[in-house]
Coordinates of C-alpha atoms in Angstrom, one line a residue:
Chain A
M1 CA 0.0 0.0 0.0
S2 CA 1.8 3.1 -1.2
T3 CA 1.2 6.5 -2.6
L4 CA 2.6 7.6 -5.9
D5 CA 3.3 11.2 -7.0
L6 CA 4.4 12.5 -10.3
I7 CA 5.4 16.1 -10.1
G8 CA 5.9 18.1 -13.3
V9 CA 7.2 15.1 -15.2
S10 CA 8.3 15.9 -18.8
K11 CA 10.0 13.7 -21.3
S12 CA 11.4 14.8 -24.6
Y13 CA 13.7 13.4 -27.3
G14 CA 15.6 16.3 -28.8
I15 CA 12.9 18.8 -29.7
T16 CA 10.1 16.2 -29.7
E17 CA 8.1 16.5 -26.6
I18 CA 6.5 13.2 -25.5
L19 CA 5.2 14.3 -22.1
T20 CA 4.5 17.9 -20.9
S21 CA 4.5 18.6 -17.2
I22 CA 2.5 15.6 -15.9
D23 CA 1.1 16.0 -12.4
I24 CA -0.5 12.9 -10.8
S25 CA -1.0 12.2 -7.2
L26 CA -2.3 8.8 -6.2
A27 CA -3.5 7.8 -2.7
S28 CA -2.7 4.4 -1.4
G29 CA -4.8 1.7 -3.0
E30 CA -6.0 3.8 -5.9
F31 CA -6.5 2.2 -9.4
L32 CA -5.5 4.9 -11.9
V33 CA -6.2 4.2 -15.6
L34 CA -4.2 6.2 -18.1
L35 CA -6.6 6.4 -21.1
G36 CA -5.7 7.7 -24.5
A37 CA -5.1 6.9 -28.2
S38 CA -1.8 5.3 -29.2
G39 CA 1.1 7.7 -29.2
C40 CA -0.4 10.0 -26.5
G41 CA 2.5 9.2 -24.0
K42 CA 0.6 6.9 -21.6
S43 CA 3.1 4.1 -21.9
T44 CA 5.9 6.5 -21.5
I45 CA 4.5 7.5 -18.1
L46 CA 4.5 3.9 -17.1
N47 CA 8.0 3.3 -18.2
I48 CA 9.1 6.4 -16.3
I49 CA 7.4 5.1 -13.1
A50 CA 9.1 1.7 -13.6
G51 CA 12.5 3.4 -14.1
L52 CA 12.9 2.0 -17.6
L53 CA 13.0 5.6 -18.9
S54 CA 14.2 8.6 -17.1
P55 CA 12.2 11.8 -17.3
T56 CA 13.8 14.9 -18.8
S57 CA 12.5 16.9 -15.8
G58 CA 10.2 16.4 -12.9
E59 CA 10.1 14.1 -9.9
I60 CA 8.6 10.7 -9.1
R61 CA 7.9 9.9 -5.5
I62 CA 6.7 6.7 -3.9
D63 CA 5.5 7.1 -0.3
G64 CA 6.8 10.6 -0.5
K65 CA 10.4 9.6 -1.3
R66 CA 12.0 10.7 -4.5
I67 CA 12.9 7.7 -6.7
N68 CA 14.2 9.3 -9.9
E69 CA 17.7 7.9 -9.3
V70 CA 16.6 4.5 -7.9
H71 CA 17.3 1.5 -10.2
P72 CA 14.1 -0.2 -11.5
K73 CA 14.8 -3.4 -9.4
N74 CA 14.9 -1.4 -6.2
R75 CA 11.7 0.6 -6.8
D76 CA 9.6 -2.3 -5.6
I77 CA 7.4 -2.1 -8.6
A78 CA 5.9 -4.9 -10.7
M79 CA 4.9 -4.5 -14.3
V80 CA 2.7 -6.5 -16.6
F81 CA 3.3 -6.1 -20.3
Q82 CA 0.9 -6.2 -23.3
S83 CA 3.0 -9.0 -24.8
Y84 CA 3.1 -10.8 -21.5
A85 CA 6.9 -10.8 -21.8
L86 CA 7.3 -14.3 -20.3
Y87 CA 10.7 -15.9 -20.4
P88 CA 10.2 -18.5 -23.2
N89 CA 12.8 -20.9 -21.9
L90 CA 11.7 -21.0 -18.3
T91 CA 8.7 -23.0 -16.9
V92 CA 5.7 -21.2 -15.6
E93 CA 6.9 -21.9 -12.1
R94 CA 10.3 -20.2 -12.7
N95 CA 8.7 -17.4 -14.7
I96 CA 6.5 -16.5 -11.7
G97 CA 9.4 -17.0 -9.2
F98 CA 12.0 -15.2 -11.4
G99 CA 11.8 -11.9 -9.5
L100 CA 12.1 -13.7 -6.2
E101 CA 15.0 -15.8 -7.5
M102 CA 16.9 -12.8 -8.6
R103 CA 16.4 -11.2 -5.3
G104 CA 17.9 -14.2 -3.5
V105 CA 14.7 -15.5 -1.9
G106 CA 15.2 -19.0 -0.6
K107 CA 13.8 -21.9 -2.5
A108 CA 11.2 -23.1 0.1
E109 CA 9.9 -19.6 0.6
R110 CA 9.8 -19.0 -3.1
Q111 CA 8.0 -22.2 -3.7
A112 CA 5.3 -21.4 -1.2
A113 CA 4.8 -17.9 -2.7
I114 CA 4.5 -19.3 -6.2
V115 CA 2.0 -22.0 -5.2
K116 CA -0.1 -19.4 -3.3
V117 CA -0.2 -17.0 -6.3
A118 CA -0.8 -19.8 -8.8
R119 CA -3.9 -20.9 -6.7
I120 CA -5.3 -17.4 -6.7
L121 CA -4.9 -17.2 -10.4
K122 CA -6.0 -20.8 -11.0
I123 CA -2.8 -21.8 -12.9
D124 CA -1.5 -24.2 -10.2
G125 CA -1.9 -27.1 -12.7
L126 CA 0.3 -25.4 -15.3
L127 CA 3.5 -24.8 -13.2
D128 CA 5.8 -27.2 -15.1
R129 CA 4.7 -26.0 -18.6
K130 CA 6.7 -23.6 -20.9
P131 CA 4.9 -20.4 -22.0
A132 CA 4.7 -21.8 -25.6
Q133 CA 2.4 -24.5 -24.3
L134 CA -0.1 -22.0 -22.8
S135 CA -3.1 -20.2 -24.3
G136 CA -3.2 -16.4 -24.4
G137 CA -5.4 -16.2 -21.3
Q138 CA -3.1 -18.6 -19.4
R139 CA 0.0 -16.6 -20.4
Q140 CA -1.7 -13.4 -19.2
R141 CA -2.4 -15.1 -15.8
V142 CA 1.3 -16.1 -15.5
A143 CA 2.3 -12.6 -16.3
I144 CA 0.0 -11.3 -13.6
G145 CA 1.3 -14.0 -11.3
R146 CA 4.9 -12.9 -11.8
A147 CA 3.8 -9.4 -10.7
L148 CA 1.7 -10.6 -7.8
V149 CA 4.2 -12.9 -6.2
R150 CA 6.6 -10.1 -5.4
E151 CA 3.9 -8.2 -3.3
P152 CA 5.2 -4.9 -4.8
K153 CA 4.3 -1.4 -3.6
I154 CA 2.8 -0.5 -7.0
F155 CA 1.5 -2.5 -10.0
L156 CA 2.0 -1.2 -13.5
F157 CA -0.1 -2.6 -16.3
D158 CA 0.7 -1.8 -19.9
E159 CA -2.4 -2.7 -22.0
P160 CA -2.5 -6.1 -20.4
L161 CA -5.7 -7.3 -22.0
S162 CA -5.4 -6.0 -25.6
N163 CA -4.1 -9.3 -27.0
L164 CA -7.0 -11.3 -25.6
D165 CA -10.3 -12.0 -27.4
A166 CA -13.4 -10.2 -26.3
K167 CA -14.8 -12.9 -24.0
L168 CA -11.4 -13.5 -22.2
R169 CA -10.9 -9.8 -21.9
M170 CA -14.2 -9.4 -20.0
E171 CA -13.2 -12.3 -17.7
M172 CA -9.8 -11.0 -17.0
R173 CA -11.2 -7.5 -16.4
A174 CA -13.4 -8.9 -13.7
E175 CA -10.5 -10.9 -12.4
L176 CA -8.3 -7.8 -12.2
K177 CA -11.0 -6.0 -10.3
R178 CA -11.4 -8.8 -7.9
L179 CA -7.6 -8.9 -7.3
H180 CA -7.4 -5.2 -6.7
R181 CA -10.2 -5.5 -4.2
M182 CA -8.4 -8.4 -2.5
L183 CA -4.9 -6.9 -2.4
G184 CA -5.6 -3.1 -2.3
T185 CA -2.3 -2.4 -4.0
T186 CA -1.9 0.9 -5.8
V187 CA -2.3 0.3 -9.6
V188 CA -1.4 2.4 -12.7
Y189 CA -3.0 0.8 -15.7
V190 CA -2.6 1.9 -19.3
T191 CA -5.2 1.3 -21.9
H192 CA -6.9 2.7 -25.0
D193 CA -10.1 0.8 -24.2
Q194 CA -12.6 3.1 -22.5
I195 CA -14.7 0.2 -21.2
E196 CA -11.7 -1.1 -19.3
A197 CA -11.0 2.4 -18.0
M198 CA -14.6 2.9 -16.9
T199 CA -15.0 -0.5 -15.2
L200 CA -11.6 -0.8 -13.5
A201 CA -10.5 2.7 -12.5
T202 CA -11.0 4.5 -9.3
R203 CA -9.7 7.5 -11.3
I204 CA -9.1 8.0 -15.0
A205 CA -6.5 10.3 -16.5
V206 CA -7.5 11.0 -20.1
M207 CA -4.4 11.8 -22.1
R208 CA -3.8 13.6 -25.4
E209 CA -0.5 14.5 -27.0
G210 CA 1.6 14.1 -23.9
Q211 CA -0.7 16.0 -21.6
I212 CA -3.5 15.1 -19.2
E213 CA -6.8 16.5 -20.5
Q214 CA -8.7 15.5 -17.4
I215 CA -8.2 13.4 -14.3
G216 CA -11.2 12.3 -12.3
T217 CA -13.4 9.5 -11.3
P218 CA -15.1 7.5 -14.1
E219 CA -18.4 9.3 -13.2
E220 CA -16.8 12.7 -13.5
I221 CA -15.1 11.9 -16.7
Y222 CA -18.3 10.6 -18.2
N223 CA -20.8 13.0 -16.8
R224 CA -18.8 16.2 -16.7
P225 CA -16.1 16.0 -19.4
A226 CA -13.7 18.9 -19.0
T227 CA -13.0 19.3 -22.7
A228 CA -14.6 18.5 -26.0
F229 CA -11.8 15.9 -26.6
V230 CA -12.6 14.0 -23.4
A231 CA -16.3 14.2 -24.2
E232 CA -15.8 12.7 -27.6
F233 CA -13.2 10.1 -26.5
V234 CA -15.2 8.5 -23.7
G235 CA -18.5 6.9 -24.5
A236 CA -19.7 4.6 -27.2
P237 CA -21.3 5.5 -29.5
P238 CA -19.4 8.8 -29.1
M239 CA -21.1 12.0 -28.0
N240 CA -22.9 14.0 -30.7
M241 CA -21.1 17.3 -31.2
I242 CA -23.1 20.1 -32.9
D243 CA -21.6 23.5 -33.7
A244 CA -23.7 26.3 -32.2
T245 CA -23.7 29.9 -31.0
L246 CA -24.4 30.6 -27.4
D247 CA -26.0 34.0 -26.8
A248 CA -28.1 35.8 -24.2
D249 CA -31.2 33.7 -24.5
G250 CA -29.8 30.3 -25.4
L251 CA -28.3 28.3 -28.3
Q252 CA -28.6 28.7 -32.0
L253 CA -27.6 25.4 -33.8
E254 CA -25.6 25.8 -37.0
G255 CA -26.9 24.1 -40.1
S256 CA -30.5 23.9 -39.1
G257 CA -30.7 27.4 -37.4
Q258 CA -32.8 25.8 -34.7
R259 CA -33.0 27.7 -31.4
I260 CA -32.8 26.1 -28.0
G261 CA -33.8 28.4 -25.2
L262 CA -31.8 28.3 -21.9
P263 CA -32.8 29.7 -18.6
G264 CA -30.8 32.6 -17.2
K265 CA -29.0 35.4 -19.2
R266 CA -25.5 35.4 -20.6
G267 CA -23.2 38.2 -21.8
R268 CA -21.7 38.4 -25.3
S269 CA -22.4 35.6 -27.8
R270 CA -19.7 33.0 -28.5
Q271 CA -19.0 30.1 -30.8
V272 CA -19.6 26.8 -29.0
I273 CA -20.1 23.1 -29.4
L274 CA -23.2 21.4 -28.0
G275 CA -22.5 17.9 -26.8
L276 CA -25.3 15.4 -26.4
R277 CA -24.7 11.8 -25.5
P278 CA -26.7 9.3 -27.7
E279 CA -28.2 7.7 -24.6
D280 CA -29.4 11.1 -23.3
L281 CA -31.6 11.5 -26.3
H282 CA -35.2 10.3 -26.2
I283 CA -38.2 10.4 -28.4
A284 CA -39.9 13.7 -27.7
D285 CA -43.6 14.1 -26.8
A286 CA -45.6 17.3 -27.1
S287 CA -44.8 18.6 -23.6
D288 CA -41.0 18.5 -24.0
E289 CA -39.3 21.9 -24.3
L290 CA -35.7 20.9 -25.2
V291 CA -36.1 19.2 -28.6
I292 CA -33.9 18.6 -31.6
G293 CA -35.4 17.5 -34.9
A294 CA -33.7 15.1 -37.3
T295 CA -34.2 12.8 -40.3
V296 CA -33.5 9.1 -39.6
D297 CA -31.0 7.4 -41.9
F298 CA -31.1 4.0 -40.5
A299 CA -31.2 2.1 -37.2
E300 CA -29.0 -0.7 -35.8
P301 CA -30.5 -3.0 -33.2
T302 CA -27.8 -4.1 -30.7
G303 CA -30.0 -6.2 -28.5
P304 CA -30.8 -4.1 -25.4
D305 CA -30.8 -0.9 -27.5
I306 CA -31.4 0.4 -30.9
I307 CA -28.8 2.9 -32.3
V308 CA -30.5 5.4 -34.5
F309 CA -28.3 7.3 -37.1
A310 CA -30.0 10.5 -38.1
R311 CA -29.2 13.9 -39.7
H312 CA -29.8 17.3 -38.2
G313 CA -29.3 20.2 -40.5
G314 CA -26.6 18.2 -42.4
N315 CA -24.8 17.1 -39.2
P316 CA -24.9 13.5 -38.1
L317 CA -26.9 12.8 -34.9
V318 CA -26.8 9.4 -33.1
A319 CA -29.3 8.3 -30.5
S320 CA -29.4 5.2 -28.4
L321 CA -33.0 4.2 -27.7
P322 CA -34.8 1.3 -26.0
S323 CA -35.1 -1.6 -28.5
H324 CA -38.9 -1.8 -28.4
L325 CA -39.3 1.4 -30.3
Q326 CA -40.0 1.2 -34.0
I327 CA -37.9 3.7 -35.9
D328 CA -38.4 3.9 -39.7
P329 CA -35.8 5.2 -42.1
E330 CA -36.4 8.6 -43.6
S331 CA -38.9 9.4 -40.9
Q332 CA -38.8 12.8 -39.2
T333 CA -38.1 12.3 -35.6
R334 CA -37.9 14.8 -32.7
F335 CA -35.5 13.9 -29.9
S336 CA -35.8 15.5 -26.5
F337 CA -33.1 15.9 -23.8
S338 CA -32.8 17.5 -20.4
I339 CA -30.7 20.6 -19.5
E340 CA -28.5 18.7 -17.1
N341 CA -27.4 16.3 -19.9
M342 CA -26.2 19.1 -22.1
H343 CA -22.5 19.7 -22.5
I344 CA -21.3 22.9 -23.9
F345 CA -17.7 23.5 -24.9
D346 CA -15.9 26.6 -26.2
R347 CA -15.2 26.0 -29.8
A348 CA -11.8 27.8 -29.8
T349 CA -10.4 26.3 -26.6
G350 CA -12.4 23.1 -26.3
Q351 CA -13.0 23.9 -22.6
R352 CA -16.3 23.1 -20.9
I353 CA -18.6 26.0 -20.3
E354 CA -21.4 26.2 -17.7
P355 CA -24.3 27.8 -19.6
Chain B
M1 CA 12.2 -31.5 -63.2
V2 CA 13.7 -34.1 -65.5
P3 CA 16.2 -31.7 -67.3
L4 CA 17.2 -30.3 -63.9
L5 CA 17.7 -33.8 -62.6
L6 CA 19.9 -34.7 -65.6
V7 CA 22.1 -31.6 -65.1
M8 CA 22.4 -32.4 -61.4
L9 CA 23.3 -36.0 -62.0
S10 CA 25.9 -35.1 -64.6
V11 CA 27.6 -32.3 -62.6
I12 CA 27.4 -33.8 -59.1
G13 CA 26.4 -37.4 -59.4
W14 CA 28.8 -38.6 -62.1
P15 CA 32.0 -37.0 -60.6
F16 CA 31.1 -38.4 -57.2
I17 CA 30.5 -41.9 -58.5
D18 CA 33.7 -41.7 -60.5
T19 CA 35.6 -40.6 -57.4
V20 CA 34.2 -43.6 -55.5
R21 CA 35.4 -45.8 -58.4
L22 CA 38.8 -44.2 -58.5
S23 CA 39.3 -44.7 -54.7
F24 CA 39.4 -48.5 -55.3
T25 CA 42.1 -48.2 -58.0
D26 CA 45.8 -47.4 -58.1
A27 CA 45.1 -44.8 -60.9
R28 CA 47.7 -42.1 -61.3
L29 CA 47.0 -38.6 -62.5
V30 CA 48.8 -39.1 -65.8
G31 CA 49.8 -42.2 -67.7
A32 CA 48.6 -45.7 -67.5
G33 CA 47.4 -47.7 -64.5
G34 CA 44.1 -47.7 -62.7
D35 CA 43.7 -51.3 -61.8
F36 CA 41.2 -52.3 -59.2
V37 CA 43.0 -52.7 -55.8
G38 CA 40.1 -53.3 -53.5
A39 CA 40.3 -51.4 -50.1
A40 CA 44.1 -51.3 -50.3
N41 CA 44.1 -47.4 -50.5
Y42 CA 41.9 -47.1 -47.4
Q43 CA 43.9 -49.6 -45.5
R44 CA 47.1 -47.7 -46.3
I45 CA 45.6 -44.4 -45.4
F46 CA 44.3 -45.5 -42.0
A47 CA 47.6 -47.1 -41.2
S48 CA 49.6 -44.0 -42.1
T49 CA 50.9 -41.6 -39.5
A50 CA 50.6 -38.7 -42.0
F51 CA 46.8 -39.2 -42.2
W52 CA 46.3 -39.2 -38.4
R53 CA 48.6 -36.3 -37.9
A54 CA 46.7 -34.3 -40.6
F55 CA 43.4 -35.4 -38.9
F56 CA 44.5 -34.1 -35.5
V57 CA 45.9 -30.8 -37.1
T58 CA 42.6 -30.3 -38.8
T59 CA 40.6 -31.0 -35.7
E60 CA 42.7 -28.7 -33.7
F61 CA 42.4 -26.0 -36.3
A62 CA 38.6 -26.4 -36.5
V63 CA 37.9 -26.6 -32.8
V64 CA 40.1 -23.8 -31.7
S65 CA 39.4 -21.4 -34.5
V66 CA 35.6 -21.9 -34.3
F67 CA 35.7 -21.6 -30.5
V68 CA 37.6 -18.3 -30.8
E69 CA 35.3 -17.1 -33.5
V70 CA 32.2 -17.8 -31.4
V71 CA 33.4 -16.2 -28.2
L72 CA 34.8 -13.2 -30.0
G73 CA 31.8 -12.9 -32.3
V74 CA 29.3 -13.0 -29.4
L75 CA 31.3 -10.5 -27.3
V76 CA 31.6 -8.1 -30.3
A77 CA 27.9 -8.5 -31.0
L78 CA 27.0 -7.6 -27.4
L79 CA 29.3 -4.6 -27.6
L80 CA 27.8 -3.4 -30.9
Y81 CA 24.3 -4.0 -29.6
Q82 CA 24.8 -1.2 -27.1
N83 CA 23.8 2.3 -28.0
F84 CA 26.8 4.6 -28.5
R85 CA 28.1 7.2 -30.9
G86 CA 29.7 5.7 -34.0
R87 CA 28.0 2.4 -33.5
N88 CA 26.8 2.3 -37.1
I89 CA 30.3 3.0 -38.5
L90 CA 31.7 0.2 -36.3
R91 CA 29.0 -2.2 -37.5
A92 CA 29.8 -1.4 -41.1
L93 CA 33.6 -1.9 -40.4
L94 CA 32.9 -5.2 -38.8
I95 CA 32.0 -6.8 -42.1
L96 CA 35.3 -5.9 -43.7
P97 CA 37.4 -8.9 -42.6
W98 CA 34.7 -11.2 -43.7
A99 CA 34.3 -9.5 -47.0
L100 CA 38.0 -9.9 -47.8
P101 CA 38.8 -12.8 -50.2
T102 CA 40.5 -15.6 -48.2
V103 CA 43.7 -15.3 -50.3
V104 CA 43.9 -11.5 -49.7
N105 CA 43.5 -12.2 -46.0
A106 CA 46.1 -14.8 -46.1
L107 CA 48.6 -12.5 -47.8
L108 CA 47.8 -9.7 -45.4
W109 CA 48.6 -11.9 -42.4
R110 CA 51.7 -13.3 -44.1
L111 CA 52.9 -9.7 -44.2
I112 CA 51.9 -9.2 -40.6
Y113 CA 53.8 -12.3 -39.5
N114 CA 56.8 -11.6 -41.8
P115 CA 60.0 -12.4 -40.0
E116 CA 62.0 -9.4 -41.4
Y117 CA 59.5 -6.5 -41.6
G118 CA 56.2 -7.9 -40.1
A119 CA 54.1 -5.6 -38.0
L120 CA 53.6 -8.2 -35.3
N121 CA 57.4 -8.6 -34.8
A122 CA 57.8 -4.8 -34.8
M123 CA 55.0 -4.3 -32.3
L124 CA 56.3 -7.0 -29.9
V125 CA 59.9 -5.9 -30.1
Q126 CA 59.1 -2.2 -29.8
T127 CA 57.0 -2.8 -26.7
G128 CA 59.7 -5.0 -25.2
L129 CA 57.6 -8.1 -25.1
L130 CA 60.0 -9.9 -27.5
D131 CA 63.8 -9.6 -27.7
D132 CA 64.2 -10.4 -31.4
Y133 CA 62.2 -10.9 -34.6
R134 CA 60.8 -14.4 -35.0
S135 CA 59.5 -16.4 -37.9
W136 CA 56.0 -17.1 -36.7
L137 CA 55.1 -19.1 -39.8
G138 CA 58.4 -20.8 -40.0
D139 CA 58.3 -22.3 -36.5
P140 CA 56.3 -25.6 -36.2
N141 CA 55.3 -24.5 -32.6
S142 CA 53.7 -21.3 -33.7
A143 CA 52.6 -21.8 -37.3
L144 CA 49.2 -23.4 -36.5
V145 CA 48.4 -20.8 -33.8
A146 CA 49.3 -18.0 -36.3
L147 CA 47.0 -19.6 -38.9
I148 CA 44.2 -19.9 -36.4
I149 CA 44.4 -16.3 -35.5
A150 CA 44.4 -15.2 -39.1
D151 CA 41.4 -17.5 -39.8
A152 CA 39.5 -16.4 -36.7
W153 CA 40.0 -12.7 -37.6
K154 CA 38.5 -13.2 -41.0
N155 CA 35.5 -15.3 -39.8
F156 CA 34.4 -13.9 -36.4
P157 CA 32.4 -11.2 -38.1
L158 CA 30.0 -13.8 -39.5
V159 CA 29.3 -15.1 -36.0
A160 CA 29.1 -11.5 -34.7
L161 CA 26.6 -10.5 -37.5
I162 CA 24.4 -13.6 -36.8
S163 CA 24.5 -12.9 -33.1
L164 CA 23.7 -9.2 -33.6
A165 CA 20.7 -10.1 -35.6
A166 CA 19.6 -12.6 -32.9
L167 CA 20.1 -9.9 -30.2
H168 CA 17.8 -7.6 -32.1
A169 CA 15.2 -10.4 -32.1
V170 CA 15.0 -10.4 -28.3
P171 CA 11.6 -8.7 -27.5
H172 CA 12.1 -5.4 -25.8
D173 CA 9.4 -6.2 -23.2
I174 CA 11.2 -9.3 -22.0
K175 CA 14.3 -7.4 -21.4
A176 CA 12.4 -4.7 -19.6
A177 CA 10.6 -7.4 -17.5
A178 CA 13.9 -8.9 -16.5
V179 CA 15.2 -5.4 -15.4
V180 CA 12.0 -4.8 -13.3
D181 CA 12.4 -8.4 -11.9
G182 CA 15.8 -7.4 -10.6
A183 CA 18.0 -9.5 -12.9
N184 CA 21.6 -8.2 -13.1
A185 CA 23.5 -8.0 -16.4
L186 CA 24.8 -11.6 -16.1
S187 CA 21.4 -13.1 -15.3
R188 CA 19.8 -11.1 -18.1
F189 CA 22.4 -12.6 -20.5
R190 CA 21.9 -16.1 -19.1
Y191 CA 18.1 -16.2 -18.9
V192 CA 16.9 -13.7 -21.4
I193 CA 19.5 -13.1 -24.1
L194 CA 21.1 -16.6 -24.4
P195 CA 17.9 -18.6 -25.2
Y196 CA 17.4 -16.3 -28.2
L197 CA 21.1 -16.6 -29.2
V198 CA 21.5 -20.4 -29.0
G199 CA 19.6 -21.3 -32.2
P200 CA 21.3 -18.8 -34.6
L201 CA 24.6 -19.6 -32.9
M202 CA 24.2 -23.3 -33.6
V203 CA 23.7 -22.5 -37.3
A204 CA 26.9 -20.4 -37.3
L205 CA 28.7 -23.1 -35.4
I206 CA 27.8 -25.7 -38.0
L207 CA 28.7 -23.6 -40.9
R208 CA 32.0 -22.6 -39.5
T209 CA 33.0 -26.0 -38.2
I210 CA 32.3 -27.6 -41.6
E211 CA 34.2 -24.9 -43.4
A212 CA 37.1 -25.0 -40.9
F213 CA 37.3 -28.8 -41.3
K214 CA 37.6 -28.4 -45.0
V215 CA 40.1 -25.6 -44.8
F216 CA 42.6 -25.3 -47.6
D217 CA 43.2 -21.9 -49.2
I218 CA 44.4 -19.9 -46.2
I219 CA 46.8 -22.6 -45.3
W220 CA 48.0 -23.2 -48.8
V221 CA 48.8 -19.4 -49.3
M222 CA 50.4 -19.0 -45.8
T223 CA 52.4 -22.2 -45.1
R224 CA 51.6 -24.8 -47.8
G225 CA 51.1 -27.2 -44.9
G226 CA 54.6 -26.6 -43.4
P227 CA 56.8 -26.2 -41.6
A228 CA 57.5 -29.9 -41.0
N229 CA 53.9 -30.6 -41.9
S230 CA 52.8 -28.9 -38.7
T231 CA 49.9 -27.2 -40.5
R232 CA 49.1 -29.9 -43.0
T233 CA 45.3 -30.4 -42.8
L234 CA 43.4 -33.2 -44.5
S235 CA 42.5 -31.0 -47.5
I236 CA 46.2 -30.2 -48.0
L237 CA 47.0 -33.9 -47.7
V238 CA 44.4 -34.7 -50.3
Y239 CA 45.8 -32.1 -52.6
Q240 CA 49.4 -33.3 -52.1
E241 CA 48.4 -37.0 -52.6
A242 CA 46.4 -36.3 -55.7
F243 CA 48.3 -33.6 -57.4
S244 CA 51.9 -33.3 -56.0
F245 CA 52.4 -37.1 -55.9
Q246 CA 49.9 -37.6 -58.7
R247 CA 48.2 -40.6 -57.0
A248 CA 44.7 -40.1 -58.1
G249 CA 43.5 -43.4 -56.6
S250 CA 44.5 -42.8 -53.0
G251 CA 43.8 -39.1 -53.4
A252 CA 40.2 -40.0 -54.1
S253 CA 40.1 -42.3 -51.1
L254 CA 41.3 -39.5 -48.9
A255 CA 38.9 -37.1 -50.3
L256 CA 36.0 -39.5 -49.6
I257 CA 37.1 -39.9 -46.0
V258 CA 37.1 -36.1 -45.5
T259 CA 33.7 -35.9 -47.1
L260 CA 32.4 -38.7 -44.8
A261 CA 33.8 -36.9 -41.8
V262 CA 32.2 -33.6 -42.7
T263 CA 28.9 -35.3 -43.4
M264 CA 28.9 -37.0 -40.1
L265 CA 29.7 -33.6 -38.4
A266 CA 26.8 -32.0 -40.2
V267 CA 24.3 -34.8 -39.3
A268 CA 25.4 -34.7 -35.6
Y269 CA 24.9 -30.9 -35.5
A270 CA 21.6 -31.1 -37.2
A271 CA 20.4 -33.6 -34.6
L272 CA 21.7 -31.3 -31.9
I273 CA 19.8 -28.3 -33.3
R274 CA 16.6 -30.2 -33.5
K275 CA 17.0 -31.3 -30.0
S276 CA 17.8 -27.9 -28.6
A277 CA 15.1 -26.2 -30.6
G278 CA 12.6 -28.6 -29.0
A279 CA 13.9 -28.0 -25.6
R280 CA 14.3 -24.3 -25.6
F281 CA 10.8 -22.8 -26.2

């Protein structure tokens, strides 16, 4: 159980800046997910925490102690890699125990720790196999076992589930959540999969081009995205983004010219983006005040929901509706939404605005 | 397929069959003769001290030079795998000795070993390690070692290049995992790097051993098998028997014995590779 702090951490290669002044402060037992598209610098942060890369500037602290100059093996950190990174010539048993072996832990003690971890991960029947004889899911368990057995201060996961098929990924996700509950160790987890981020994290840091766009609980990230980028990146299908002008009385949508009245008064008018999540759109009835009209292109039933693809003033509009509704192509449909589900972002800066 | 087979049979099959036939005769290179003598050639060869001496010289040459090449090759590969300024230039330079024709390399080393103006003598005398110039290739005690050094210098780049390619095949994540797991440099080499190196090294080892066992040109240019036959390998012996002494019959028998030995080596190595490939991953 340890705290982790990154203070003003930057990394650049020559003039190419990979990370720009990253500040993260994790309480003991937190599960932080670094979420972002590939190339956004999230794995670089992980490698810097592990000590495999050194930051160009800034400080890394574990339990308040600066560890910039500490060798990776002395940081008491365990890392799980996307490729599993198992030693192909060693058995599962030795793979799991390798870290202990290298640290000079006695054979009997090592053996006990390996067996204990193997039981937790349900791989105790595979201990004498080589990695090549294992399935993807089993290899992933061994890789996690190798991290668990050392009882480290901090776990680092680098896209650990992205090589698994959808069903296994869901299983392992649940397993990871269970393990984190059981062990309570601080975790930093890198992924580009927002479902993983939403389900596993106690906090998510959404990253873009070497910077943290927003850091917050999954609910904050989802319900109150700080920027248009976060709003669009998190959520599937993605949030509808409609260009609009915000003035004293409300919003005027571009394309259709439709007006949406808002309570209260504002100053000068500004260019904004109106964000509406597909699941926050409903079929409007006569009494609804906040309404947006659209022409349906087609609808995709997904089982529990029906995803409606429509056009509003030339802009695409996607709505996620209950599957019992009958939606016909080319029909004119009016979607309603509530004021608390509206997200408004400044078009120039992308920052969230409270209307 | 059929035309190809015919060509193959005529350029490889027929000479081979004719060599086998010759090896059971007392044929001479020119003139009459060529009567069937049964296994007499073979009996004489296996009873001769010259054959066994050449066999041991060949084995010593092959084992020592290949050992030096592998050790030197792996060490140089590990060095050139590190990230430093000028690495690419050094990597390019590495190929140079290997790219030299064997005869050029042999002449080069003959100059270096020259008893009157050789660079080796000059260096050793000027640094005070040696009192007087020596004839490295003229002394039966040093000639073979001198040859091995010249051969190893030419051929270690092949091993180094193969090792370097193998090193680049080691996944980055596994190396990183070993660092995080707390393995020191030696353990990382032993548990992470070496398993990836063994397979390619085996191939290099086979190639080099077979080549070294058949060695002829470098020795022919540098010592012609001398002094006092101290560097006479089997191939030199075959040449002398067949061409210097013009005994085509026993020359053919000797050549077949060398061929058989090399084939046995290749088969043994191939079995070893299969075994180690199965055991490693």
